[in-house]
Coordinates of C-alpha atoms in Angstrom, one line a residue:
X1 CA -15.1 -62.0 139.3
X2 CA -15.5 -62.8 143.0
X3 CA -18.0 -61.2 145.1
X4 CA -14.4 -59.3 147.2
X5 CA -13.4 -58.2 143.8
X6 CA -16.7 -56.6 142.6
X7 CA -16.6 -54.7 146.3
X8 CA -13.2 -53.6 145.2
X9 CA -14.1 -52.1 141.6
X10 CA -17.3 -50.5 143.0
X11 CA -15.7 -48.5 145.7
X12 CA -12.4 -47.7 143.5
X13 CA -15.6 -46.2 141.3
X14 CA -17.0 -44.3 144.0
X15 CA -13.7 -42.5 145.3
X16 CA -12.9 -41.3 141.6
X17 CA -16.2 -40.7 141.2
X18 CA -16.1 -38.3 144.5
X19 CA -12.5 -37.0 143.6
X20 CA -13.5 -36.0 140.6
X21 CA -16.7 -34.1 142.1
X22 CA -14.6 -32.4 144.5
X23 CA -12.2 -31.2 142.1
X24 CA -15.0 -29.7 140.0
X25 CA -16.2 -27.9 143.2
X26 CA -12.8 -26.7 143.7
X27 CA -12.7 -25.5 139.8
X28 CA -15.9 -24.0 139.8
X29 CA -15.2 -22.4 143.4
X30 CA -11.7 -20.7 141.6
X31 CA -13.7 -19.9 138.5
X32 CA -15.8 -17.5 140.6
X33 CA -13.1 -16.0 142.6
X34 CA -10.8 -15.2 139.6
X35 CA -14.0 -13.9 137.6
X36 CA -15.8 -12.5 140.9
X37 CA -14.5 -10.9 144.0
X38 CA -10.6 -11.2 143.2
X39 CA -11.3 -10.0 138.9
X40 CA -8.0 -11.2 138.0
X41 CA -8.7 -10.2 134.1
X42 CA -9.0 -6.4 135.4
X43 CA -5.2 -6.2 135.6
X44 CA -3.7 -9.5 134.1
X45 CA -5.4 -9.1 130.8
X46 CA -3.7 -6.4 128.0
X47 CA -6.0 -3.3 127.1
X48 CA -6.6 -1.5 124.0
X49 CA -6.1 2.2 123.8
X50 CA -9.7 3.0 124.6
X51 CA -9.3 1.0 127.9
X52 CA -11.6 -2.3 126.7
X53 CA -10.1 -5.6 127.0
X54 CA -8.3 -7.1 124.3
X55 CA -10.3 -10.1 122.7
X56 CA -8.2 -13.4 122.8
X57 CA -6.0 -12.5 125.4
X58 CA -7.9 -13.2 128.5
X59 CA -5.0 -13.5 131.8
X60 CA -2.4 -13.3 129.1
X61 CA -0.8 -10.5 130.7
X62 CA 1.0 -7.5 129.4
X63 CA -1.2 -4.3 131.0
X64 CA 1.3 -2.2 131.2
X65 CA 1.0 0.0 135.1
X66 CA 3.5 3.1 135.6
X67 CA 4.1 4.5 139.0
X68 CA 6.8 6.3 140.8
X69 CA 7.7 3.1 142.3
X70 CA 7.4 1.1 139.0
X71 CA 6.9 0.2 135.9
X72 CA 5.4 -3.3 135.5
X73 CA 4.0 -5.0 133.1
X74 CA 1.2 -7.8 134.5
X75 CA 1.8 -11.8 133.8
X76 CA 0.4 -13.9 131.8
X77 CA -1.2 -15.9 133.9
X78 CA -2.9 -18.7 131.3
X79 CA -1.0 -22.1 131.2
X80 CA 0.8 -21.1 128.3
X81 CA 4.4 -23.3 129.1
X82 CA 6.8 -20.9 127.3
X83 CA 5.1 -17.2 128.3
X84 CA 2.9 -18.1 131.2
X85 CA 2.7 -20.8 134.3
X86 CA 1.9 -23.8 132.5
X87 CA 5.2 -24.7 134.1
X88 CA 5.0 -24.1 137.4
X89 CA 3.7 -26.5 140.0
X90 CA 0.9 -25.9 142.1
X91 CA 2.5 -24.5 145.1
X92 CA 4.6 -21.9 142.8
X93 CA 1.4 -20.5 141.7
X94 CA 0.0 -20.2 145.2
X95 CA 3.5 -18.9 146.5
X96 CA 3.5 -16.3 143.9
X97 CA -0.3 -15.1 144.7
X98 CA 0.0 -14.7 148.5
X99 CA 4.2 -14.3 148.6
X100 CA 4.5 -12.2 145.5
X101 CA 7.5 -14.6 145.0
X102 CA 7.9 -16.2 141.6
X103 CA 8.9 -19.7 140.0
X104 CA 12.5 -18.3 139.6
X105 CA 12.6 -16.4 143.4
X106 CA 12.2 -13.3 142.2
X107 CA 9.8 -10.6 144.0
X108 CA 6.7 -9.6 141.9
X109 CA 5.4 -6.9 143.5
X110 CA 4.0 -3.9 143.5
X111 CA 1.0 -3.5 142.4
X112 CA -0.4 -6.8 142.6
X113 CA -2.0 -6.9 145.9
X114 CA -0.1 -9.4 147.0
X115 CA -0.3 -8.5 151.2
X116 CA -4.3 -8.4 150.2
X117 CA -3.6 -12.1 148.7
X118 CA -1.4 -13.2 152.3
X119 CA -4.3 -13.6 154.6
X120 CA -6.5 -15.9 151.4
X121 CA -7.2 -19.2 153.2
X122 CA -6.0 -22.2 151.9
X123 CA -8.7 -23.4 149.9
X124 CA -9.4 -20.6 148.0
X125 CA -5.5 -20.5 146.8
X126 CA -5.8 -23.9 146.2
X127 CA -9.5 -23.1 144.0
X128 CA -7.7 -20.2 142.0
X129 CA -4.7 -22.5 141.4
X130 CA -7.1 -25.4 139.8
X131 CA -8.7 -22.7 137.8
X132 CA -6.4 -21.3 136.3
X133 CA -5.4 -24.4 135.1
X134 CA -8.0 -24.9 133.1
X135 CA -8.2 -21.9 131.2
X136 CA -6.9 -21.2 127.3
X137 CA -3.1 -21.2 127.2
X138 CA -2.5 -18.1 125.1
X139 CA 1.1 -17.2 123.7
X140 CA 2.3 -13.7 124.7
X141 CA 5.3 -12.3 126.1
X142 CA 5.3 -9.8 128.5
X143 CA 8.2 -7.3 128.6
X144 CA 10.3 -6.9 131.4
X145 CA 9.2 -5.1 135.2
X146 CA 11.3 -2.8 136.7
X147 CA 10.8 -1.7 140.5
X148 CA 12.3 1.4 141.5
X149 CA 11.8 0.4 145.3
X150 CA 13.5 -2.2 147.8
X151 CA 11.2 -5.5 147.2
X152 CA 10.8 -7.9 149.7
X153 CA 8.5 -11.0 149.7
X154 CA 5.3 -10.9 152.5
X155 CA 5.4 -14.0 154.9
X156 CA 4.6 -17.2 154.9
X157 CA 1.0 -17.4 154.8
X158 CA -1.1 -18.7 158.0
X159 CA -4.0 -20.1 156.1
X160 CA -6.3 -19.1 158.1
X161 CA -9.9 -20.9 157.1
X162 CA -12.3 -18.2 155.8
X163 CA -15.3 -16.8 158.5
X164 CA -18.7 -18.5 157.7
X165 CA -21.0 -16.5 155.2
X166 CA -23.7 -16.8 157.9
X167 CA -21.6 -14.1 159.6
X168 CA -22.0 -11.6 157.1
X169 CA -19.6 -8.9 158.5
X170 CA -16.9 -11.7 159.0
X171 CA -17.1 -12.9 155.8
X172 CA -17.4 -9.7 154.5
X173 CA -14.4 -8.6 155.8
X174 CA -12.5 -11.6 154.4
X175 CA -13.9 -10.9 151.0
X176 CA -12.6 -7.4 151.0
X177 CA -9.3 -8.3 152.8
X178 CA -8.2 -11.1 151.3
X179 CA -9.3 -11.4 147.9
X180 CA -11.9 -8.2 146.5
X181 CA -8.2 -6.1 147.8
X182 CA -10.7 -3.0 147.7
X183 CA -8.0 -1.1 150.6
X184 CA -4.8 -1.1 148.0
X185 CA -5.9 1.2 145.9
X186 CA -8.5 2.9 148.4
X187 CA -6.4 3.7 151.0
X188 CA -4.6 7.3 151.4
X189 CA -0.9 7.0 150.2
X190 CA 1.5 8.4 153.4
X191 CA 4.4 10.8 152.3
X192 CA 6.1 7.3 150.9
X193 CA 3.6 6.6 148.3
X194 CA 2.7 3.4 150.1
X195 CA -1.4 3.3 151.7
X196 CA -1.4 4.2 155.1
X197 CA -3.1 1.3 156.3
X198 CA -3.4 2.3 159.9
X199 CA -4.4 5.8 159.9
X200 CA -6.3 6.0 156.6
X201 CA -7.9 2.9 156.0
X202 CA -10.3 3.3 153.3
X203 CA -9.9 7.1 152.5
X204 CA -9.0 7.1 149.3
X205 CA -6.9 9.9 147.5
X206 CA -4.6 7.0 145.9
X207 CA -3.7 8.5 142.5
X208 CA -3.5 5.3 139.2
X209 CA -2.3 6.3 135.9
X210 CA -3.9 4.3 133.4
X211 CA -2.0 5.5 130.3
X212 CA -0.4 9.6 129.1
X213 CA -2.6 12.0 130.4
X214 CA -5.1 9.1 132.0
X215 CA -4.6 9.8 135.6
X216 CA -7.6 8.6 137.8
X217 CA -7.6 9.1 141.8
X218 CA -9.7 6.8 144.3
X219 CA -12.6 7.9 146.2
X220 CA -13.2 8.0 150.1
X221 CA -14.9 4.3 150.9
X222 CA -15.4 5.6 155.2
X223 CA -18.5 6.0 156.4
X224 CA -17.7 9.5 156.7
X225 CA -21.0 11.4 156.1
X226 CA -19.9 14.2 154.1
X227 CA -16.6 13.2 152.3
X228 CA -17.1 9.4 152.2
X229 CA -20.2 7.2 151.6
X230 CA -21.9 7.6 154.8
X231 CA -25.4 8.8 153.7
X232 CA -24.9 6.0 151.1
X233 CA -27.9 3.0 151.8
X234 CA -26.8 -0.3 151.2
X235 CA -28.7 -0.8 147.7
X236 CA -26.7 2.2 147.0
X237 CA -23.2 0.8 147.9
X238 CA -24.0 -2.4 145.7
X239 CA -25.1 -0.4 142.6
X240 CA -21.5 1.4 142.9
X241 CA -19.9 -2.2 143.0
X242 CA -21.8 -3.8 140.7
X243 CA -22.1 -1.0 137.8
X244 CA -20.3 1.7 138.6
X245 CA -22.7 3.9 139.5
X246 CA -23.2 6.6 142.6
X247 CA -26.4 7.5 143.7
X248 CA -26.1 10.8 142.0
X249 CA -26.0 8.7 138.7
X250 CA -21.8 10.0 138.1
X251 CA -20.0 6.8 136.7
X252 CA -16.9 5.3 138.4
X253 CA -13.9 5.0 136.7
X254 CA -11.4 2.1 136.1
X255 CA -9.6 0.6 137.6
X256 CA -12.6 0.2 139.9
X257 CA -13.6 -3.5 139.0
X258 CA -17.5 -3.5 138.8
X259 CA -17.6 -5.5 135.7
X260 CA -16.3 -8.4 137.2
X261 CA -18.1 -7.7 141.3
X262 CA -21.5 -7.9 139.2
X263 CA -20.5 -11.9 139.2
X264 CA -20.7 -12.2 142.6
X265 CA -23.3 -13.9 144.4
X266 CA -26.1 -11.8 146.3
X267 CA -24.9 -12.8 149.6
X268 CA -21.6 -11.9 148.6
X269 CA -22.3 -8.4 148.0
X270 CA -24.3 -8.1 150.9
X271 CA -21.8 -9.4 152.9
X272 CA -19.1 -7.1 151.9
X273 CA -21.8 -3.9 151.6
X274 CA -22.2 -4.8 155.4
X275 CA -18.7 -4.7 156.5
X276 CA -18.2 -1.5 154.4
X277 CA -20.2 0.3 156.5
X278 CA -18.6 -0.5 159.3
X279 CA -15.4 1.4 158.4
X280 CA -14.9 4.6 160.8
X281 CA -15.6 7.9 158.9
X282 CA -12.7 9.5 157.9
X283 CA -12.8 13.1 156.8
X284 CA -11.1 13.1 153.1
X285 CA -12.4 15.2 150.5
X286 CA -11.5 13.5 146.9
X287 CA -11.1 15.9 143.9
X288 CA -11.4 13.7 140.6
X289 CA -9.0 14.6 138.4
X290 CA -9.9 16.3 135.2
X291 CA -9.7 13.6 132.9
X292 CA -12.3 11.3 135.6
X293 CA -14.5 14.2 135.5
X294 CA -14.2 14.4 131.2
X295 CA -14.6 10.7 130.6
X296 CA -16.2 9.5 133.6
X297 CA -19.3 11.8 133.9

């Protein structure tokens, strides 16, 4: 082999060798956000009647959400090619996460928190995409959605690169607005049933029924000092988020994802308890209902 030749083979080795490293990073970066900050298995994996997760059916889909507005079963998100996405290309998965448009056109949404999902930066779709790639295709058909509402698709995402972590309100911010979608179910519903974004960011008062007489209702996030978390410390705000727990020891209820924000990374957390305490108080007392104050005491 001539000396031009062996030149050739060595750097053909390195750039696979350096692809292949960066599309590890980009796996391992989707495996956190899917398991982490964005707990995709909260809603896209089927429960059993006590609530747990069913065992084998990880992102298989079929939890089955009733609102006014709905009555939607989640996908199966696994690479299954005949009940999941293993046939859909790349860019249908991304469409479907930050359009809420799927590989046939249609509009998948409500609830998936798909205008949360509209402002993800590109490489974290792209992260989530190669994930879910990799993960156990598992056969299960998911019954039909119905909406009960006009549907229409969000825009065409900007893409917007994500803040640096060494601005921890930023970043924060982006975790919780982007991917952790903590404002879609803790945001106070206006007379429409939709969250009232601009005047009750963060309030709560959203009611979820998880199942026949399993009605839960979301508490106030603001840094309102008597109604929300305001006297909360920060240590206190990550306990919540990490196991469920409020300072007075009451647990949280589901749908409230603290199984899957205990993955997160320190800084994470951090990042998002800091923005979290930046929200304006907003005075809104949250009854739990009677079956949060039963089971979740």
């Amino acid at each position: 082999m001539t000396r031009s030749l062996v030149a050739l083979a060595i750097l053909g080795g390195v750039f696979f060798a350096s692809t292949a490293s960066a599309q590890d990073d980009l796996v391992k970066r989707g495996a956190y956000l899917v398991n982490g900050p964005a707990a995709c298995a909260n809603c896209h994996t089927p429960r059993n009647p006590d609530f747990s997760l069913m065992a084998g059916k990880d992102l298989a889909g079929g939890f089955h959400l009733v609102d006014p507005a709905f009555d939607v079963y989640s996908a199966n998100i696994t690479p299954d090619p005949n009940t999941g996405i293993g046939k859909w290309t790349d860019a249908q998965i991304a469409r479907a996460i930050r359009q809420g448009i799927d590989d046939k056109g249609n509009v998948i949404f409500p609830p998936m928190p798909v205008p949360t999902y509209n402002s993800m930066s590109d490489d974290d779709v792209k992260a989530i995409v190669a994930y879910l790639r990799t993960i156990p295709a598992v056969q299960n058909e998911v019954p039909e959605s119905k909406w009960n509402i006009p549907l229409k698709p969000m825009p065409e995402p900007k893409g917007t690169a994500a803040p640096s972590p060494d601005d921890k309100v930023a970043y924060g911010r982006y975790l919780v607005t982007s991917i952790a979608h903590c404002f879609e179910c803790h945001t106070t519903p206006d007379e429409h049933g939709v969250p009232d974004f601009a005047n009750h960011l963060g309030a709560g008062g959203l009611k979820i029924s998880l199942g026949p007489g399993m009605d839960v209702v979301t508490p106030n996030i603001t840094s309102d000092k008597e109604t929300g978390i305001g006297k909360w410390s920060a240590a206190d705000i990550k306990k919540a988020l990490t196991e469920g727990l409020t300072p007075s020891g009451q647990h949280l209820s589901p749908p409230m994802p603290f199984p899957w924000f205990k993955n997160m990374t320190d800084q994470d957390l951090d990042a998002v308890v800091a923005f979290i305490q930046t929200l304006p108080p907003i005075s809104n007392k949250v009854e739990r209902t009677e079956f949060q104050k039963t089971a979740f005491k």
